Coordinates of C-alpha atoms in Angstrom, one line a residue:
M1 CA -1.9 -2.9 4.2
C2 CA -5.6 -2.8 3.3
T3 CA -8.1 -3.6 6.1
R4 CA -11.7 -4.5 5.4
F5 CA -14.7 -2.9 7.2
A6 CA -16.6 -5.6 9.1
F7 CA -20.2 -5.0 8.1
T8 CA -23.0 -5.8 10.5
A9 CA -26.1 -7.7 9.4
R10 CA -28.1 -4.5 9.7
F11 CA -25.7 -2.6 7.5
L12 CA -25.6 -5.3 4.9
A13 CA -29.4 -5.4 4.8
A14 CA -29.5 -1.7 4.2
V15 CA -26.9 -2.0 1.4
W16 CA -28.9 -4.8 -0.2
L17 CA -32.1 -2.9 0.0
A18 CA -30.4 0.2 -1.6
A19 CA -28.8 -1.9 -4.3
A20 CA -32.2 -3.4 -5.2
T21 CA -33.2 0.0 -6.5
L22 CA -30.2 0.1 -8.8
A23 CA -31.1 -2.8 -11.0
A24 CA -31.0 -0.7 -14.1
A25 CA -27.4 0.4 -13.4
P26 CA -24.4 -1.4 -15.0
P27 CA -23.0 -4.2 -12.8
A28 CA -20.2 -3.0 -10.4
Q29 CA -16.7 -4.0 -11.3
A30 CA -14.2 -4.8 -8.7
A31 CA -11.5 -2.2 -7.8
S32 CA -12.5 0.5 -10.3
L33 CA -10.5 2.9 -8.2
E34 CA -7.3 2.7 -6.2
V35 CA -7.6 4.8 -3.0
A36 CA -5.0 5.7 -0.3
A37 CA -6.1 7.0 3.0
T38 CA -3.8 8.5 5.6
L39 CA -5.5 7.0 8.7
P40 CA -7.0 3.6 9.4
E41 CA -10.4 5.0 10.3
L42 CA -10.5 6.9 7.0
A43 CA -9.5 3.8 5.1
L44 CA -12.3 1.8 6.8
L45 CA -14.9 4.4 6.1
T46 CA -13.8 4.7 2.5
E47 CA -14.1 0.9 2.1
A48 CA -17.6 1.0 3.6
V49 CA -18.7 3.6 1.0
G50 CA -16.7 2.3 -1.9
G51 CA -17.5 -1.4 -1.5
P52 CA -16.0 -3.7 -4.2
R53 CA -15.4 -0.9 -6.6
V54 CA -12.5 0.5 -4.6
A55 CA -9.2 -0.9 -3.3
V56 CA -8.1 1.0 -0.2
T57 CA -4.7 1.3 1.4
A58 CA -4.1 2.9 4.8
L59 CA -0.7 4.7 4.9
A60 CA -0.5 4.9 8.7
R61 CA -1.2 2.0 11.2
G62 CA -3.3 2.5 14.2
D63 CA -0.2 2.3 16.5
E64 CA 1.7 5.0 14.6
D65 CA 1.7 8.7 15.5
P66 CA -0.1 10.5 12.5
H67 CA 1.8 13.7 13.3
T68 CA 5.2 12.2 12.6
L69 CA 4.7 9.2 10.3
A70 CA 8.0 8.3 8.6
A71 CA 7.6 8.8 4.8
K72 CA 8.7 5.7 3.0
P73 CA 9.4 5.0 -0.7
S74 CA 6.6 2.3 -0.5
H75 CA 4.1 5.1 0.4
S76 CA 5.1 7.1 -2.7
R77 CA 4.8 4.0 -4.9
R78 CA 1.2 3.4 -3.6
L79 CA 0.4 7.1 -4.2
L80 CA 1.8 6.9 -7.8
K81 CA -0.9 4.3 -8.6
A82 CA -3.7 5.9 -6.6
D83 CA -6.7 7.6 -8.1
L84 CA -7.6 9.3 -4.8
I85 CA -5.9 10.3 -1.5
V86 CA -8.3 10.7 1.4
Y87 CA -6.8 12.5 4.3
N88 CA -7.6 14.1 7.7
G89 CA -6.4 17.6 6.9
L90 CA -6.3 20.5 9.3
Q91 CA -2.5 20.0 9.0
L92 CA -2.5 16.8 11.0
E93 CA -0.3 15.2 8.2
V94 CA 1.6 18.3 7.3
G95 CA 4.9 16.9 8.4
W96 CA 4.9 14.0 5.9
L97 CA 2.0 14.0 3.4
P98 CA 3.1 16.9 1.2
L99 CA 6.5 15.3 0.9
L100 CA 4.9 12.0 -0.1
L101 CA 2.6 13.6 -2.6
Q102 CA 5.4 15.5 -4.3
G103 CA 7.5 12.3 -4.5
A104 CA 4.6 10.3 -6.0
R105 CA 4.6 12.5 -9.1
N106 CA 0.8 12.0 -9.4
P107 CA -0.6 15.5 -10.2
A108 CA -4.2 14.4 -9.6
L109 CA -3.5 13.9 -5.9
L110 CA -2.0 17.4 -5.4
A111 CA -4.1 20.1 -3.6
G112 CA -6.9 21.2 -5.9
G113 CA -6.8 18.0 -8.0
K114 CA -9.8 15.8 -8.4
G115 CA -7.9 13.0 -6.6
N116 CA -7.3 15.1 -3.5
L117 CA -10.0 14.8 -0.7
D118 CA -9.3 16.9 2.4
L119 CA -12.0 15.7 4.9
G120 CA -11.1 18.4 7.4
A121 CA -12.7 20.8 5.0
T122 CA -16.1 19.2 5.7
I123 CA -16.2 19.8 9.5
E124 CA -16.4 22.8 11.8
P125 CA -13.0 22.6 13.6
L126 CA -12.6 23.2 17.3
E127 CA -9.9 25.5 18.8
V128 CA -9.1 27.6 15.8
P129 CA -6.5 30.1 17.0
T130 CA -7.5 33.7 16.9
G131 CA -4.0 35.2 17.1
A132 CA -0.6 34.6 15.6
V133 CA 0.8 31.0 15.8
D134 CA 4.5 30.2 16.2
R135 CA 6.6 27.2 17.2
S136 CA 7.0 28.6 20.8
Q137 CA 3.4 27.6 21.4
G138 CA 4.2 23.9 20.6
D139 CA 2.4 21.9 17.9
V140 CA -0.5 24.3 17.5
H141 CA -2.5 23.7 14.3
P142 CA -3.4 27.1 12.8
E143 CA -6.6 25.6 11.1
G144 CA -7.9 24.2 14.4
N145 CA -7.7 20.9 16.4
P146 CA -7.3 18.1 13.8
H147 CA -8.3 15.2 15.9
Y148 CA -12.0 15.0 14.8
T149 CA -12.0 11.3 13.8
V150 CA -12.7 10.4 17.5
D151 CA -16.2 11.9 17.2
P152 CA -18.5 9.2 15.8
G153 CA -21.2 11.8 15.1
L154 CA -19.2 13.2 12.2
Y155 CA -18.9 10.0 10.3
P156 CA -22.1 10.1 8.2
E157 CA -21.1 13.5 6.8
L158 CA -17.6 12.2 6.1
A159 CA -19.1 9.2 4.3
D160 CA -21.2 11.5 2.1
A161 CA -18.1 13.6 1.2
I162 CA -16.3 10.4 0.2
A163 CA -19.3 9.1 -1.8
E164 CA -19.4 12.4 -3.8
R165 CA -15.7 12.3 -4.6
L166 CA -15.8 8.6 -5.6
A167 CA -18.8 9.4 -7.8
R168 CA -16.9 12.2 -9.5
L169 CA -14.0 9.9 -10.2
D170 CA -16.1 6.9 -11.2
P171 CA -19.5 8.1 -12.6
A172 CA -20.5 4.6 -13.5
G173 CA -20.5 3.8 -9.7
A174 CA -22.1 7.0 -8.5
A175 CA -25.5 5.5 -7.6
E176 CA -23.8 2.7 -5.7
Y177 CA -21.5 5.0 -3.7
R178 CA -24.4 7.2 -2.7
A179 CA -26.5 4.2 -1.8
R180 CA -23.7 2.8 0.4
A181 CA -23.2 6.1 2.1
A182 CA -26.9 6.3 2.9
A183 CA -26.8 2.7 4.2
F184 CA -23.8 3.5 6.4
R185 CA -25.7 6.5 7.8
A186 CA -28.8 4.3 8.5
D187 CA -26.7 1.8 10.4
W188 CA -24.4 4.3 12.1
E189 CA -26.6 6.9 13.6
P190 CA -28.5 4.5 15.9
R191 CA -25.1 3.4 17.1
V192 CA -24.1 6.9 18.0
V193 CA -27.3 7.3 20.0
A194 CA -26.5 4.1 21.9
W195 CA -23.0 5.2 22.6
Q196 CA -24.2 8.5 23.9
A197 CA -26.7 6.8 26.2
R198 CA -24.0 4.5 27.6
L199 CA -21.8 7.5 28.5
A200 CA -24.6 9.7 29.6
P201 CA -24.1 8.9 33.4
A202 CA -20.5 10.3 33.0
A203 CA -21.6 13.6 31.6
G204 CA -19.7 16.5 33.2
K205 CA -16.9 14.3 34.6
R206 CA -13.5 16.1 34.6
L207 CA -10.6 14.6 32.7
V208 CA -6.9 15.4 32.2
T209 CA -5.5 14.1 28.9
Y210 CA -2.0 13.7 27.7
H211 CA -2.5 15.5 24.3
K212 CA -5.2 17.6 22.9
Q213 CA -6.7 14.7 20.9
W214 CA -9.9 13.9 22.7
E215 CA -11.7 17.3 22.5
Y216 CA -14.2 16.2 19.8
F217 CA -15.0 13.0 21.7
A218 CA -15.5 15.0 24.9
Q219 CA -17.8 17.5 23.2
R220 CA -19.9 14.7 21.7
F221 CA -20.3 12.9 25.0
G222 CA -20.5 15.7 27.5
L223 CA -17.2 15.1 29.2
R224 CA -14.9 18.0 30.5
I225 CA -11.2 18.1 29.7
V226 CA -9.7 20.5 32.2
D227 CA -6.0 20.1 31.7
Y228 CA -3.2 18.4 29.8
I229 CA 0.0 16.5 30.7
E230 CA 1.8 18.2 27.8
D231 CA 2.8 21.7 28.8
R232 CA 2.2 22.7 25.2
P233 CA 0.9 20.6 22.4
G234 CA 3.6 18.1 21.3
I235 CA 6.1 19.2 24.0
P236 CA 7.0 16.7 26.7
P237 CA 6.1 17.9 30.2
S238 CA 8.8 19.4 32.4
P239 CA 9.1 18.3 36.0
R240 CA 7.8 21.8 37.1
H241 CA 4.7 21.4 34.9
V242 CA 4.0 17.9 36.3
G243 CA 4.3 19.2 39.8
E244 CA 1.9 22.1 39.1
L245 CA -0.5 19.7 37.4
V246 CA -0.6 17.5 40.5
D247 CA -1.7 20.5 42.5
R248 CA -4.4 21.4 40.0
I249 CA -5.7 17.8 39.8
E250 CA -6.0 17.6 43.6
A251 CA -7.8 21.0 43.7
G252 CA -9.9 20.5 40.6
G253 CA -11.8 17.2 41.2
V254 CA -10.4 15.3 38.3
A255 CA -11.9 11.9 37.8
L256 CA -9.4 10.3 35.3
V257 CA -6.1 10.8 33.5
V258 CA -6.4 9.7 29.9
F259 CA -3.7 9.0 27.4
A260 CA -3.5 7.2 24.1
D261 CA -1.8 3.8 23.5
I262 CA 1.0 5.6 21.6
N263 CA 1.8 7.8 24.6
H264 CA 4.4 6.5 27.1
P265 CA 2.5 5.5 30.2
E266 CA 5.2 6.4 32.7
V267 CA 4.4 10.1 33.1
P268 CA 0.6 9.7 33.3
E269 CA 0.8 6.8 35.8
K270 CA 3.3 8.7 38.1
L271 CA 1.1 11.8 37.8
A272 CA -2.1 10.0 38.7
A273 CA -0.3 8.2 41.6
R274 CA 0.8 11.5 43.1
A275 CA -2.6 13.1 42.6
G276 CA -4.6 10.2 43.8
C277 CA -6.6 9.5 40.7
R278 CA -6.8 6.7 38.1
T279 CA -5.4 6.4 34.5
L280 CA -6.9 5.0 31.4
A281 CA -5.1 4.2 28.1
L282 CA -7.3 4.4 25.0
P283 CA -6.8 3.2 21.4
Q284 CA -6.2 6.3 19.3
S285 CA -7.2 4.5 16.0
P286 CA -8.7 1.3 14.8
G287 CA -6.1 -1.5 15.0
S288 CA -4.0 0.2 17.7
R289 CA -4.8 -2.8 20.0
D290 CA -6.4 -6.2 19.7
G291 CA -10.1 -6.1 19.3
T292 CA -10.3 -2.7 17.6
A293 CA -9.9 -3.5 13.9
T294 CA -13.2 -2.1 12.8
L295 CA -14.9 1.3 13.3
V296 CA -17.6 -0.3 15.4
T297 CA -15.3 -2.2 17.7
W298 CA -13.0 0.8 18.0
F299 CA -15.8 3.1 19.2
D300 CA -17.3 0.3 21.3
T301 CA -13.9 0.1 23.1
L302 CA -13.5 3.8 23.5
V303 CA -17.0 4.2 25.0
G304 CA -16.9 1.1 27.0
A305 CA -13.5 1.8 28.5
L306 CA -14.5 5.3 29.6
A307 CA -18.0 4.3 30.8
G308 CA -16.4 1.6 33.0
A309 CA -13.6 3.8 34.3
L310 CA -15.9 6.7 35.1
S311 CA -18.6 4.5 36.7
G312 CA -19.1 5.4 40.3
T313 CA -16.5 8.2 40.4
E314 CA -17.7 11.2 42.4
R315 CA -15.7 13.8 40.5

């Protein structure tokens, strides 16, 4: 299902201003490119950059786990027609995307092809393992933590990478793609500053999270993640681990236990009740709950929820 980025008046004004400089360029034609994106946030960003020249499909919904998405024949059919696949990378989709790409029989989308855009290659990943990695360590990603899309500060660079790849595939629209990426940056960067200001009073607050998926957000906003409900990434917690975690929370001054909407709330709520702290469920992606269908409303919700939950806490 294709979702459309809800542009603000400021963003539209920037786009119109940029477009005015392109009067000599050929008029844009609708849906010059068919694009598939693995995550809702990447689909929305691609739509913002591509505008009417691209038709974008998100393979995963916001309420689906991107580690374990069930590969469907409909996904392969979409990829068969696609000119470009935009994906998170850092092995987030390793359990299902390679299978889909092979099944699609579209050589341009395979690794190294001009229709294959790994956005993970554009960022500096956190938590890159320094030693050997094996399954006994849980769902450890050998290329680093893949959950970077929760950091709003990275989006202008991601937009630039998307614009350059679209320009390569559709040279007639190159100036338009680059102008739209520049307009996105002009609109987005002040928003990031405002979000940082809103969470500034919570800097240094200590959190426990269910899964290692909020590290990039915490780094951007000065929060401290000190422990995890999962014993190892992707491994459900044992009763012993939960008991030890209660002791560490009580001793460590934890302000909040955070989990994503897709995580079952029973364990974090019981853990927080035993440890005497609060819980907060967050939307992991746009569209995972009502009111988060756009990039702006998603980050507004993330920042607002955390700012409210951490307001007045002493830890």
